[in-house]
mmCIF file of C-alpha atoms and ligand atoms in Angstrom:
data_model
loop_
_atom_site.group_PDB
_atom_site.id
_atom_site.type_symbol
_atom_site.label_atom_id
_atom_site.label_comp_id
_atom_site.label_asym_id
_atom_site.label_seq_id
_atom_site.Cartn_x
_atom_site.Cartn_y
_atom_site.Cartn_z
ATOM 1 C CA UNK A 693 3.902 7.295 -19.919
ATOM 2 C CA UNK A 694 0.199 7.778 -19.273
ATOM 3 C CA UNK A 695 0.742 5.735 -16.098
ATOM 4 C CA UNK A 696 2.297 8.810 -14.522
ATOM 5 C CA UNK A 697 -0.462 11.213 -15.581
ATOM 6 C CA UNK A 698 -3.044 12.545 -13.106
ATOM 7 C CA UNK A 699 -6.483 11.036 -12.660
ATOM 8 C CA UNK A 700 -9.678 12.268 -11.039
ATOM 9 C CA UNK A 701 -11.626 9.467 -9.343
ATOM 10 C CA UNK A 702 -14.793 10.917 -7.889
ATOM 11 C CA UNK A 703 -13.647 13.444 -5.289
ATOM 12 C CA UNK A 704 -10.147 11.956 -5.245
ATOM 13 C CA UNK A 705 -7.347 13.669 -7.170
ATOM 14 C CA UNK A 706 -4.565 11.219 -7.989
ATOM 15 C CA UNK A 707 -1.175 12.581 -9.072
ATOM 16 C CA UNK A 708 -0.574 9.379 -11.043
ATOM 17 C CA UNK A 709 -2.340 6.109 -11.853
ATOM 18 C CA UNK A 710 -0.358 3.910 -9.497
ATOM 19 C CA UNK A 711 -2.431 2.842 -6.506
ATOM 20 C CA UNK A 712 -0.888 1.213 -3.449
ATOM 21 C CA UNK A 713 -2.976 -1.943 -3.120
ATOM 22 C CA UNK A 714 -4.489 -2.687 0.293
ATOM 23 C CA UNK A 715 -2.078 -4.885 2.218
ATOM 24 C CA UNK A 716 -2.595 -6.354 5.662
ATOM 25 C CA UNK A 717 0.672 -6.012 7.622
ATOM 26 C CA UNK A 718 -0.425 -6.658 11.218
ATOM 27 C CA UNK A 719 1.581 -3.863 12.882
ATOM 28 C CA UNK A 720 -1.055 -2.526 15.278
ATOM 29 C CA UNK A 721 -1.412 -3.500 18.945
ATOM 30 C CA UNK A 722 -3.650 -6.169 20.433
ATOM 31 C CA UNK A 723 -6.516 -3.682 20.612
ATOM 32 C CA UNK A 724 -6.155 -2.760 16.947
ATOM 33 C CA UNK A 725 -4.880 0.766 17.553
ATOM 34 C CA UNK A 726 -2.694 2.199 14.746
ATOM 35 C CA UNK A 727 0.631 3.793 15.729
ATOM 36 C CA UNK A 728 3.473 6.082 14.654
ATOM 37 C CA UNK A 729 5.299 3.235 12.908
ATOM 38 C CA UNK A 730 2.305 2.674 10.635
ATOM 39 C CA UNK A 731 2.141 6.427 9.958
ATOM 40 C CA UNK A 732 5.788 6.356 8.892
ATOM 41 C CA UNK A 733 5.198 3.308 6.646
ATOM 42 C CA UNK A 734 2.308 4.869 4.786
ATOM 43 C CA UNK A 735 3.894 8.332 4.547
ATOM 44 C CA UNK A 736 7.002 6.780 2.964
ATOM 45 C CA UNK A 737 4.731 5.576 0.150
ATOM 46 C CA UNK A 738 2.870 8.872 -0.393
ATOM 47 C CA UNK A 739 4.145 9.347 -3.963
ATOM 48 C CA UNK A 740 1.753 6.611 -5.082
ATOM 49 C CA UNK A 741 -1.249 8.289 -6.726
ATOM 50 C CA UNK A 742 -3.494 6.796 -4.054
ATOM 51 C CA UNK A 743 -2.822 4.679 -0.997
ATOM 52 C CA UNK A 744 -5.435 2.117 0.016
ATOM 53 C CA UNK A 745 -4.894 1.112 3.625
ATOM 54 C CA UNK A 746 -4.738 -2.452 4.811
ATOM 55 C CA UNK A 747 -8.141 -3.992 5.566
ATOM 56 C CA UNK A 748 -9.531 -2.402 8.759
ATOM 57 C CA UNK A 749 -12.184 -4.038 10.945
ATOM 58 C CA UNK A 750 -15.408 -2.078 11.578
ATOM 59 C CA UNK A 751 -16.526 -4.184 14.574
ATOM 60 C CA UNK A 752 -14.785 -6.431 17.079
ATOM 61 C CA UNK A 753 -16.454 -9.603 15.806
ATOM 62 C CA UNK A 754 -15.261 -8.848 12.274
ATOM 63 C CA UNK A 755 -11.558 -8.789 13.107
ATOM 64 C CA UNK A 756 -9.713 -11.350 10.991
ATOM 65 C CA UNK A 757 -6.136 -11.176 12.297
ATOM 66 C CA UNK A 758 -4.137 -10.412 15.439
ATOM 67 C CA UNK A 759 -2.297 -7.134 14.820
ATOM 68 C CA UNK A 760 -4.945 -5.971 12.345
ATOM 69 C CA UNK A 761 -6.074 -2.396 13.033
ATOM 70 C CA UNK A 762 -9.700 -1.383 13.621
ATOM 71 C CA UNK A 763 -11.905 1.672 13.327
ATOM 72 C CA UNK A 764 -14.452 0.932 16.026
ATOM 73 C CA UNK A 765 -13.714 3.628 18.645
ATOM 74 C CA UNK A 766 -12.046 6.967 19.364
ATOM 75 C CA UNK A 767 -8.721 5.463 20.378
ATOM 76 C CA UNK A 768 -8.360 3.674 17.042
ATOM 77 C CA UNK A 769 -9.513 6.808 15.201
ATOM 78 C CA UNK A 770 -6.836 8.854 16.993
ATOM 79 C CA UNK A 771 -4.228 6.337 15.876
ATOM 80 C CA UNK A 772 -5.414 6.688 12.292
ATOM 81 C CA UNK A 773 -5.123 10.477 12.581
ATOM 82 C CA UNK A 774 -1.351 9.963 12.907
ATOM 83 C CA UNK A 775 -1.445 8.092 9.600
ATOM 84 C CA UNK A 776 -3.589 10.536 7.636
ATOM 85 C CA UNK A 777 -1.653 13.576 8.910
ATOM 86 C CA UNK A 778 1.660 11.992 7.940
ATOM 87 C CA UNK A 779 0.434 10.983 4.467
ATOM 88 C CA UNK A 780 -1.041 14.413 3.803
ATOM 89 C CA UNK A 781 2.123 16.155 5.038
ATOM 90 C CA UNK A 782 3.923 14.125 2.363
ATOM 91 C CA UNK A 783 1.330 15.286 -0.238
ATOM 92 C CA UNK A 784 -0.285 11.844 -0.489
ATOM 93 C CA UNK A 785 -3.874 10.634 -0.663
ATOM 94 C CA UNK A 786 -5.187 7.750 1.407
ATOM 95 C CA UNK A 787 -8.451 5.838 1.670
ATOM 96 C CA UNK A 788 -9.284 3.270 4.322
ATOM 97 C CA UNK A 789 -10.248 -0.231 3.259
ATOM 98 C CA UNK A 790 -13.224 -1.283 5.400
ATOM 99 C CA UNK A 791 -12.995 -5.025 5.913
ATOM 100 C CA UNK A 792 -15.499 -7.106 7.801
ATOM 101 C CA UNK A 793 -13.619 -10.396 8.011
ATOM 102 C CA UNK A 794 -16.787 -12.464 8.166
ATOM 103 C CA UNK A 795 -15.960 -16.120 8.828
ATOM 104 C CA UNK A 796 -12.232 -15.754 8.088
ATOM 105 C CA UNK A 797 -11.489 -15.731 11.803
ATOM 106 C CA UNK A 798 -12.215 -17.401 15.118
ATOM 107 C CA UNK A 799 -13.302 -16.177 18.552
ATOM 108 C CA UNK A 800 -9.709 -16.652 19.722
ATOM 109 C CA UNK A 801 -8.875 -13.662 17.501
ATOM 110 C CA UNK A 802 -11.987 -11.524 17.864
ATOM 111 C CA UNK A 803 -12.391 -11.952 21.623
ATOM 112 C CA UNK A 804 -16.151 -12.014 21.029
ATOM 113 C CA UNK A 805 -18.567 -14.838 21.720
ATOM 114 C CA UNK A 806 -19.334 -15.436 18.048
ATOM 115 C CA UNK A 807 -18.175 -14.778 14.528
ATOM 116 C CA UNK A 808 -20.562 -14.077 11.675
ATOM 117 C CA UNK A 809 -21.233 -14.920 8.029
ATOM 118 C CA UNK A 810 -24.126 -15.132 5.566
ATOM 119 C CA UNK A 811 -24.556 -18.836 6.370
ATOM 120 C CA UNK A 812 -23.345 -21.210 9.085
ATOM 121 C CA UNK A 813 -20.605 -22.784 6.979
ATOM 122 C CA UNK A 814 -17.062 -22.849 8.350
ATOM 123 C CA UNK A 815 -13.922 -22.554 6.246
ATOM 124 C CA UNK A 816 -12.117 -25.877 6.100
ATOM 125 C CA UNK A 817 -8.740 -24.794 7.395
ATOM 126 C CA UNK A 818 -6.686 -23.127 10.089
ATOM 127 C CA UNK A 819 -5.703 -19.616 11.077
ATOM 128 C CA UNK A 820 -3.095 -18.244 13.456
ATOM 129 C CA UNK A 821 -3.732 -16.803 16.923
ATOM 130 C CA UNK A 822 -1.730 -14.006 18.550
ATOM 131 C CA UNK A 823 0.572 -16.480 20.328
ATOM 132 C CA UNK A 824 1.475 -18.069 16.987
ATOM 133 C CA UNK A 825 -0.506 -21.267 17.599
ATOM 134 C CA UNK A 826 -2.921 -22.547 14.976
ATOM 135 C CA UNK A 827 -6.677 -22.821 15.410
ATOM 136 C CA UNK A 828 -9.454 -24.141 13.190
ATOM 137 C CA UNK A 829 -11.617 -21.464 11.606
ATOM 138 C CA UNK A 830 -14.739 -20.968 13.675
ATOM 139 C CA UNK A 831 -18.258 -22.030 12.760
ATOM 140 C CA UNK A 832 -19.972 -18.702 12.002
ATOM 141 C CA UNK A 833 -23.372 -17.581 13.209
ATOM 142 C CA UNK A 834 -25.615 -17.008 10.174
ATOM 143 C CA UNK A 835 -26.627 -13.365 10.440
ATOM 144 C CA UNK A 836 -30.384 -12.898 10.724
ATOM 145 C CA UNK A 837 -32.126 -10.464 8.414
ATOM 146 C CA UNK A 838 -32.424 -8.008 11.322
ATOM 147 C CA UNK A 839 -28.770 -8.349 12.226
ATOM 148 C CA UNK A 840 -27.757 -7.385 8.690
ATOM 149 C CA UNK A 841 -28.973 -3.872 9.429
ATOM 150 C CA UNK A 842 -26.527 -3.718 12.346
ATOM 151 C CA UNK A 843 -23.635 -4.924 10.200
ATOM 152 C CA UNK A 844 -24.517 -2.306 7.607
ATOM 153 C CA UNK A 845 -24.643 0.378 10.325
ATOM 154 C CA UNK A 846 -21.184 -0.703 11.472
ATOM 155 C CA UNK A 847 -19.825 -0.085 7.972
ATOM 156 C CA UNK A 848 -21.501 3.336 7.938
ATOM 157 C CA UNK A 849 -20.159 4.290 11.371
ATOM 158 C CA UNK A 850 -16.687 3.083 10.434
ATOM 159 C CA UNK A 851 -16.759 5.132 7.224
ATOM 160 C CA UNK A 852 -17.788 8.214 9.189
ATOM 161 C CA UNK A 853 -14.986 7.662 11.714
ATOM 162 C CA UNK A 854 -12.485 7.192 8.888
ATOM 163 C CA UNK A 855 -13.454 10.450 7.219
ATOM 164 C CA UNK A 856 -13.438 12.264 10.570
ATOM 165 C CA UNK A 857 -9.938 10.844 11.163
ATOM 166 C CA UNK A 858 -8.767 12.537 7.970
ATOM 167 C CA UNK A 859 -9.072 9.840 5.310
ATOM 168 C CA UNK A 860 -9.763 11.054 1.781
ATOM 169 C CA UNK A 861 -12.246 8.239 1.309
ATOM 170 C CA UNK A 862 -13.080 4.628 2.059
ATOM 171 C CA UNK A 863 -12.962 1.419 0.051
ATOM 172 C CA UNK A 864 -15.429 -1.372 0.731
ATOM 173 C CA UNK A 865 -13.672 -4.722 0.814
ATOM 174 C CA UNK A 866 -16.043 -6.911 -1.197
ATOM 175 C CA UNK A 867 -13.221 -9.219 -2.296
ATOM 176 C CA UNK A 868 -10.915 -12.071 -1.262
ATOM 177 C CA UNK A 869 -13.375 -14.181 0.707
ATOM 178 C CA UNK A 870 -14.320 -11.803 3.518
ATOM 179 C CA UNK A 871 -17.884 -11.001 4.616
ATOM 180 C CA UNK A 872 -19.170 -8.998 1.655
ATOM 181 C CA UNK A 873 -17.640 -11.452 -0.796
ATOM 182 C CA UNK A 874 -19.179 -14.335 1.181
ATOM 183 C CA UNK A 875 -22.598 -12.905 0.348
ATOM 184 C CA UNK A 876 -21.857 -12.928 -3.389
ATOM 185 C CA UNK A 877 -20.878 -16.596 -3.718
ATOM 186 C CA UNK A 878 -23.339 -19.508 -3.751
ATOM 187 C CA UNK A 879 -20.720 -21.623 -1.921
ATOM 188 C CA UNK A 880 -20.708 -19.396 1.178
ATOM 189 C CA UNK A 881 -24.227 -17.959 0.905
ATOM 190 C CA UNK A 882 -27.027 -20.530 1.092
ATOM 191 C CA UNK A 883 -29.578 -18.128 2.615
ATOM 192 C CA UNK A 884 -33.249 -18.422 1.784
ATOM 193 C CA UNK A 885 -34.251 -14.835 2.659
ATOM 194 C CA UNK A 886 -33.969 -11.782 0.378
ATOM 195 C CA UNK A 887 -30.141 -11.947 0.605
ATOM 196 C CA UNK A 888 -29.549 -15.410 -0.836
ATOM 197 C CA UNK A 889 -30.544 -17.728 -3.659
ATOM 198 C CA UNK A 890 -30.530 -15.869 -6.975
ATOM 199 C CA UNK A 891 -27.532 -13.870 -8.198
ATOM 200 C CA UNK A 892 -29.511 -10.666 -7.607
ATOM 201 C CA UNK A 893 -30.342 -11.670 -4.034
ATOM 202 C CA UNK A 894 -26.716 -12.557 -3.289
ATOM 203 C CA UNK A 895 -25.652 -9.122 -4.562
ATOM 204 C CA UNK A 896 -28.269 -7.295 -2.488
ATOM 205 C CA UNK A 897 -26.333 -6.870 0.762
ATOM 206 C CA UNK A 898 -23.211 -5.494 -0.933
ATOM 207 C CA UNK A 899 -25.402 -3.040 -2.848
ATOM 208 C CA UNK A 900 -27.164 -1.901 0.342
ATOM 209 C CA UNK A 901 -23.872 -1.370 2.163
ATOM 210 C CA UNK A 902 -22.476 0.643 -0.749
ATOM 211 C CA UNK A 903 -25.610 2.788 -0.893
ATOM 212 C CA UNK A 904 -25.578 3.402 2.864
ATOM 213 C CA UNK A 905 -21.888 4.278 3.052
ATOM 214 C CA UNK A 906 -22.177 6.546 0.010
ATOM 215 C CA UNK A 907 -25.153 8.320 1.610
ATOM 216 C CA UNK A 908 -23.108 8.889 4.777
ATOM 217 C CA UNK A 909 -19.808 10.208 3.401
ATOM 218 C CA UNK A 910 -20.592 11.064 -0.236
ATOM 219 C CA UNK A 911 -20.327 8.650 -3.155
ATOM 220 C CA UNK A 912 -17.331 10.505 -4.586
ATOM 221 C CA UNK A 913 -15.280 9.334 -1.606
ATOM 222 C CA UNK A 914 -16.291 5.675 -1.770
ATOM 223 C CA UNK A 915 -14.608 2.918 -3.729
ATOM 224 C CA UNK A 916 -15.530 -0.761 -3.920
ATOM 225 C CA UNK A 917 -13.141 -3.690 -4.397
ATOM 226 C CA UNK A 918 -14.340 -6.951 -5.908
ATOM 227 C CA UNK A 919 -12.569 -10.167 -6.932
ATOM 228 C CA UNK A 920 -14.935 -12.241 -9.074
ATOM 229 C CA UNK A 921 -13.925 -15.910 -9.362
ATOM 230 C CA UNK A 922 -10.922 -15.411 -7.097
ATOM 231 C CA UNK A 923 -11.890 -18.705 -5.386
ATOM 232 C CA UNK A 924 -10.165 -18.076 -2.086
ATOM 233 C CA UNK A 925 -11.003 -18.988 1.527
ATOM 234 C CA UNK A 926 -13.723 -21.398 0.326
ATOM 235 C CA UNK A 927 -15.608 -18.579 -1.438
ATOM 236 C CA UNK A 928 -15.996 -20.354 -4.761
ATOM 237 C CA UNK A 929 -17.439 -18.790 -7.911
ATOM 238 C CA UNK A 930 -16.992 -21.406 -10.596
ATOM 239 C CA UNK A 931 -20.001 -20.887 -12.886
ATOM 240 C CA UNK A 932 -19.164 -18.066 -15.345
ATOM 241 C CA UNK A 933 -22.829 -17.333 -16.095
ATOM 242 C CA UNK A 934 -23.606 -17.025 -12.384
ATOM 243 C CA UNK A 935 -20.557 -14.801 -11.849
ATOM 244 C CA UNK A 936 -21.594 -12.446 -14.644
ATOM 245 C CA UNK A 937 -25.177 -12.327 -13.392
ATOM 246 C CA UNK A 938 -24.113 -11.642 -9.789
ATOM 247 C CA UNK A 939 -21.442 -9.037 -10.459
ATOM 248 C CA UNK A 940 -23.443 -7.531 -13.306
ATOM 249 C CA UNK A 941 -26.312 -6.925 -10.900
ATOM 250 C CA UNK A 942 -23.952 -5.454 -8.337
ATOM 251 C CA UNK A 943 -22.222 -3.136 -10.789
ATOM 252 C CA UNK A 944 -25.473 -2.004 -12.455
ATOM 253 C CA UNK A 945 -26.859 -1.100 -9.027
ATOM 254 C CA UNK A 946 -23.847 0.862 -7.803
ATOM 255 C CA UNK A 947 -23.074 2.579 -11.130
ATOM 256 C CA UNK A 948 -25.732 5.296 -10.697
ATOM 257 C CA UNK A 949 -24.347 6.214 -7.255
ATOM 258 C CA UNK A 950 -21.289 7.866 -8.823
ATOM 259 C CA UNK A 951 -18.717 6.098 -6.660
ATOM 260 C CA UNK A 952 -15.076 7.229 -6.735
ATOM 261 C CA UNK A 953 -13.995 3.944 -8.288
ATOM 262 C CA UNK A 954 -14.473 0.233 -8.776
ATOM 263 C CA UNK A 955 -11.364 -1.835 -8.042
ATOM 264 C CA UNK A 956 -11.277 -5.268 -9.680
ATOM 265 C CA UNK A 957 -8.871 -8.043 -8.751
ATOM 266 C CA UNK A 958 -8.935 -10.628 -11.525
ATOM 267 C CA UNK A 959 -6.294 -12.731 -13.273
ATOM 268 C CA UNK A 960 -7.364 -11.421 -16.704
ATOM 269 C CA UNK A 961 -8.062 -7.696 -16.509
ATOM 270 C CA UNK A 962 -8.296 -7.458 -20.318
ATOM 271 C CA UNK A 963 -10.730 -10.378 -20.501
ATOM 272 C CA UNK A 964 -14.419 -10.130 -21.255
ATOM 273 C CA UNK A 965 -15.723 -10.273 -17.653
ATOM 274 C CA UNK A 966 -13.652 -7.365 -16.322
ATOM 275 C CA UNK A 967 -14.177 -5.325 -19.474
ATOM 276 C CA UNK A 968 -17.928 -5.844 -19.396
ATOM 277 C CA UNK A 969 -18.050 -4.802 -15.737
ATOM 278 C CA UNK A 970 -15.921 -1.760 -16.561
ATOM 279 C CA UNK A 971 -18.302 -0.707 -19.325
ATOM 280 C CA UNK A 972 -21.362 -1.212 -17.142
ATOM 281 C CA UNK A 973 -19.771 0.686 -14.224
ATOM 282 C CA UNK A 974 -18.945 3.652 -16.423
ATOM 283 C CA UNK A 975 -16.625 5.330 -13.919
ATOM 284 C CA UNK A 976 -13.021 4.986 -12.801
ATOM 285 C CA UNK A 977 -11.796 1.389 -12.728
ATOM 286 C CA UNK A 978 -8.642 0.177 -10.974
ATOM 287 C CA UNK A 979 -7.369 -3.311 -11.814
ATOM 288 C CA UNK A 980 -4.944 -5.793 -10.285
ATOM 289 C CA UNK A 981 -4.192 -9.196 -11.778
ATOM 290 C CA UNK A 982 -3.919 -10.934 -8.424
ATOM 291 C CA UNK A 983 -1.398 -13.069 -6.604
ATOM 292 C CA UNK A 984 -0.337 -15.332 -9.493
ATOM 293 C CA UNK A 985 2.430 -13.038 -10.678
ATOM 294 C CA UNK A 986 3.820 -9.931 -9.038
ATOM 295 C CA UNK A 987 2.789 -6.736 -10.852
ATOM 296 C CA UNK A 988 5.602 -5.387 -13.035
ATOM 297 C CA UNK A 989 6.182 -1.970 -14.579
ATOM 298 C CA UNK A 990 5.621 -3.459 -18.042
ATOM 299 C CA UNK A 991 2.270 -4.902 -16.984
ATOM 300 C CA UNK A 992 1.186 -1.640 -15.360
ATOM 301 C CA UNK A 993 2.122 0.427 -18.434
ATOM 302 C CA UNK A 994 0.324 -1.987 -20.753
ATOM 303 C CA UNK A 995 -2.866 -1.947 -18.669
ATOM 304 C CA UNK A 996 -3.025 1.833 -18.937
ATOM 305 C CA UNK A 997 -1.663 2.303 -22.464
ATOM 306 C CA UNK A 998 -4.048 -0.338 -23.840
ATOM 307 C CA UNK A 999 -6.931 1.293 -21.945
ATOM 308 C CA UNK A 1000 -7.716 -1.844 -19.962
ATOM 309 C CA UNK A 1001 -8.229 0.322 -16.865
ATOM 310 C CA UNK A 1002 -7.830 3.856 -15.534
ATOM 311 C CA UNK A 1003 -5.369 2.959 -12.769
ATOM 312 C CA UNK A 1004 -3.430 -0.067 -11.490
ATOM 313 C CA UNK A 1005 -3.292 -1.362 -7.932
ATOM 314 C CA UNK A 1006 0.223 -2.520 -7.064
ATOM 315 C CA UNK A 1007 0.913 -4.662 -4.029
ATOM 316 C CA UNK A 1008 4.149 -6.496 -3.326
ATOM 317 C CA UNK A 1009 6.514 -4.115 -5.159
ATOM 318 C CA UNK A 1010 5.303 -1.310 -2.865
ATOM 319 C CA UNK A 1011 6.148 -3.335 0.246
ATOM 320 C CA UNK A 1012 9.837 -3.260 -0.679
ATOM 321 C CA UNK A 1013 10.000 0.025 -2.620
ATOM 322 C CA UNK A 1014 8.616 3.074 -0.853
ATOM 323 C CA UNK A 1015 9.680 5.135 -3.900
ATOM 324 C CA UNK A 1016 8.216 2.769 -6.499
ATOM 325 C CA UNK A 1017 6.893 5.636 -8.644
ATOM 326 C CA UNK A 1018 10.367 7.149 -8.969
ATOM 327 C CA UNK A 1019 11.931 3.749 -9.630
ATOM 328 C CA UNK A 1020 9.465 2.792 -12.357
ATOM 329 C CA UNK A 1021 9.613 6.239 -13.906
ATOM 330 C CA UNK A 1022 13.391 6.066 -14.170
ATOM 331 C CA UNK A 1023 13.612 2.362 -15.042
ATOM 332 C CA UNK A 1024 15.602 1.605 -11.880
ATOM 333 C CA UNK A 1025 16.087 -1.734 -10.140
ATOM 334 C CA UNK A 1026 13.771 -2.749 -7.331
ATOM 335 C CA UNK A 1027 14.384 -4.011 -3.803
ATOM 336 C CA UNK A 1028 13.079 -7.544 -3.221
ATOM 337 C CA UNK A 1029 10.438 -8.309 -0.610
ATOM 338 C CA UNK A 1030 11.735 -10.028 2.518
ATOM 339 C CA UNK A 1031 8.987 -12.642 2.997
ATOM 340 C CA UNK A 1032 9.903 -13.338 6.608
ATOM 341 C CA UNK A 1033 8.972 -9.847 7.755
ATOM 342 C CA UNK A 1034 5.795 -9.299 5.731
ATOM 343 C CA UNK A 1035 3.549 -10.255 8.668
ATOM 344 C CA UNK A 1036 6.099 -9.746 11.436
ATOM 345 C CA UNK A 1037 5.993 -6.947 13.997
ATOM 346 C CA UNK A 1038 8.151 -3.856 14.242
ATOM 347 C CA UNK A 1039 10.099 -1.718 11.792
ATOM 348 C CA UNK A 1040 12.145 -4.446 10.133
ATOM 349 C CA UNK A 1041 10.804 -5.133 6.649
ATOM 350 C CA UNK A 1042 8.231 -2.399 7.162
ATOM 351 C CA UNK A 1043 9.830 1.042 7.311
ATOM 352 C CA UNK A 1044 13.485 0.178 6.611
ATOM 353 C CA UNK A 1045 13.454 -0.570 2.860
ATOM 354 C CA UNK A 1046 15.964 1.837 1.274
ATOM 355 C CA UNK A 1047 15.030 4.544 -1.214
ATOM 356 C CA UNK A 1048 17.064 5.134 -4.365
ATOM 357 C CA UNK A 1049 18.559 8.285 -2.932
ATOM 358 C CA UNK A 1050 19.739 6.498 0.216
HETATM 359 C C1 LIG B 1317 0.985 -9.025 2.409
HETATM 360 C C2 LIG B 1317 -0.292 -8.843 1.629
HETATM 361 C C3 LIG B 1317 -1.438 -8.429 2.279
HETATM 362 C C4 LIG B 1317 -2.632 -8.206 1.569
HETATM 363 N N1 LIG B 1317 -3.735 -7.715 2.226
HETATM 364 C C5 LIG B 1317 -4.832 -7.345 1.518
HETATM 365 C C6 LIG B 1317 -5.902 -6.650 2.159
HETATM 366 O O1 LIG B 1317 -5.886 -6.331 3.369
HETATM 367 N N2 LIG B 1317 -6.971 -6.320 1.388
HETATM 368 C C7 LIG B 1317 -7.039 -6.628 0.050
HETATM 369 O O2 LIG B 1317 -8.036 -6.298 -0.597
HETATM 370 N N3 LIG B 1317 -6.024 -7.262 -0.581
HETATM 371 C C8 LIG B 1317 -4.925 -7.602 0.111
HETATM 372 N N4 LIG B 1317 -3.848 -8.159 -0.539
HETATM 373 C C9 LIG B 1317 -3.876 -8.338 -2.007
HETATM 374 C C10 LIG B 1317 -3.186 -7.141 -2.715
HETATM 375 O O3 LIG B 1317 -3.993 -5.985 -2.585
HETATM 376 C C11 LIG B 1317 -2.905 -7.433 -4.220
HETATM 377 O O4 LIG B 1317 -4.135 -7.704 -4.842
HETATM 378 C C12 LIG B 1317 -1.953 -8.621 -4.395
HETATM 379 O O5 LIG B 1317 -0.779 -8.404 -3.631
HETATM 380 C C13 LIG B 1317 -1.551 -8.851 -5.869
HETATM 381 O O6 LIG B 1317 -0.928 -7.713 -6.414
HETATM 382 P P1 LIG B 1317 0.690 -7.622 -6.639
HETATM 383 O O7 LIG B 1317 1.058 -8.681 -7.655
HETATM 384 O O8 LIG B 1317 0.909 -6.237 -7.173
HETATM 385 O O9 LIG B 1317 1.337 -7.867 -5.314
HETATM 386 C C14 LIG B 1317 -2.666 -8.434 0.170
HETATM 387 C C15 LIG B 1317 -1.505 -8.883 -0.473
HETATM 388 C C16 LIG B 1317 -0.330 -9.075 0.217
HETATM 389 C C17 LIG B 1317 0.919 -9.490 -0.523
#
């Protein structure tokens, strides 16, 4: 039952090794301001050892979804204060996932005159606007070398705002095809400056952002999430040698910072890639085996008991079971996720899943 034992991750004290995975739920308003309903949702899940918030945009042009919350101004920060106060009142811990959506959006969502990416390559596909209609993904502006400094500063400012709004830390979203991940892959990064070309050059921007955010808020409050070879949203990483070189460079560079944790989404957490990255990182590692199969209690126990990782990020079961820790501890049945309300608005399928005691 090591899964239920405490864990120190940098400055973060986790009561158990179950981490609520970051999950976009689109419940904020059109301006991206968090609200009391979101505070209630997260507070209901405070028995998880750590909550990672849904991906939060650090600048208007990096917003990926209507209903996604931001951390770009005081009004959004005040909304997040409702969330952090509620989670802390319930004895929980919460970090904010900082997510620059990169090219996974369109100006119909951002309301800006451009969207950005490492290179001017659009995703071949469609996204949904606020009115429910579909739109092609936009053609991104390839960020200039100078503009990268601004994007980095936006991450730093967002991290500062998050900490000032009461978050216990921040997690950099370097996974799942969004901006930081777009830098890592040769399919989405065809730059010819110092931030593209070789594996080391593709890793450089993620490393710089991690260093800058750690310098601002303290490395012990910063986590980083990666998803090597996840192959999502046209961010393809299909050459194993290139993947190891790229992520190896990244992990070697951030290891000396003393970050709170490295979170790895990969279908084979016990496989050689994840285990080599874990060894080279040297600190707390959280794993999640991805979307293929929903995380189960048996899988989570095995990952910890077999020392594959220090903690497990759990997604979909936490949507439907605010008291997942109690349920898994006691071997109880779980509520099923209602797919129709995952990305809907309002309380239904968000704050109304019953607890065992109800
Ligand atoms: C509704 C939903 C929203 C998600 N949003 C995010 C997100 O904002 N950031 C992120 O890093 N991962 C996101 N994920 C991925 C989850 O963190 C997790 O990796 C995935 O659900 C697989 O784990 P599970 O089998 O425990 O659900 C999302 C997953 C779901 C189901």
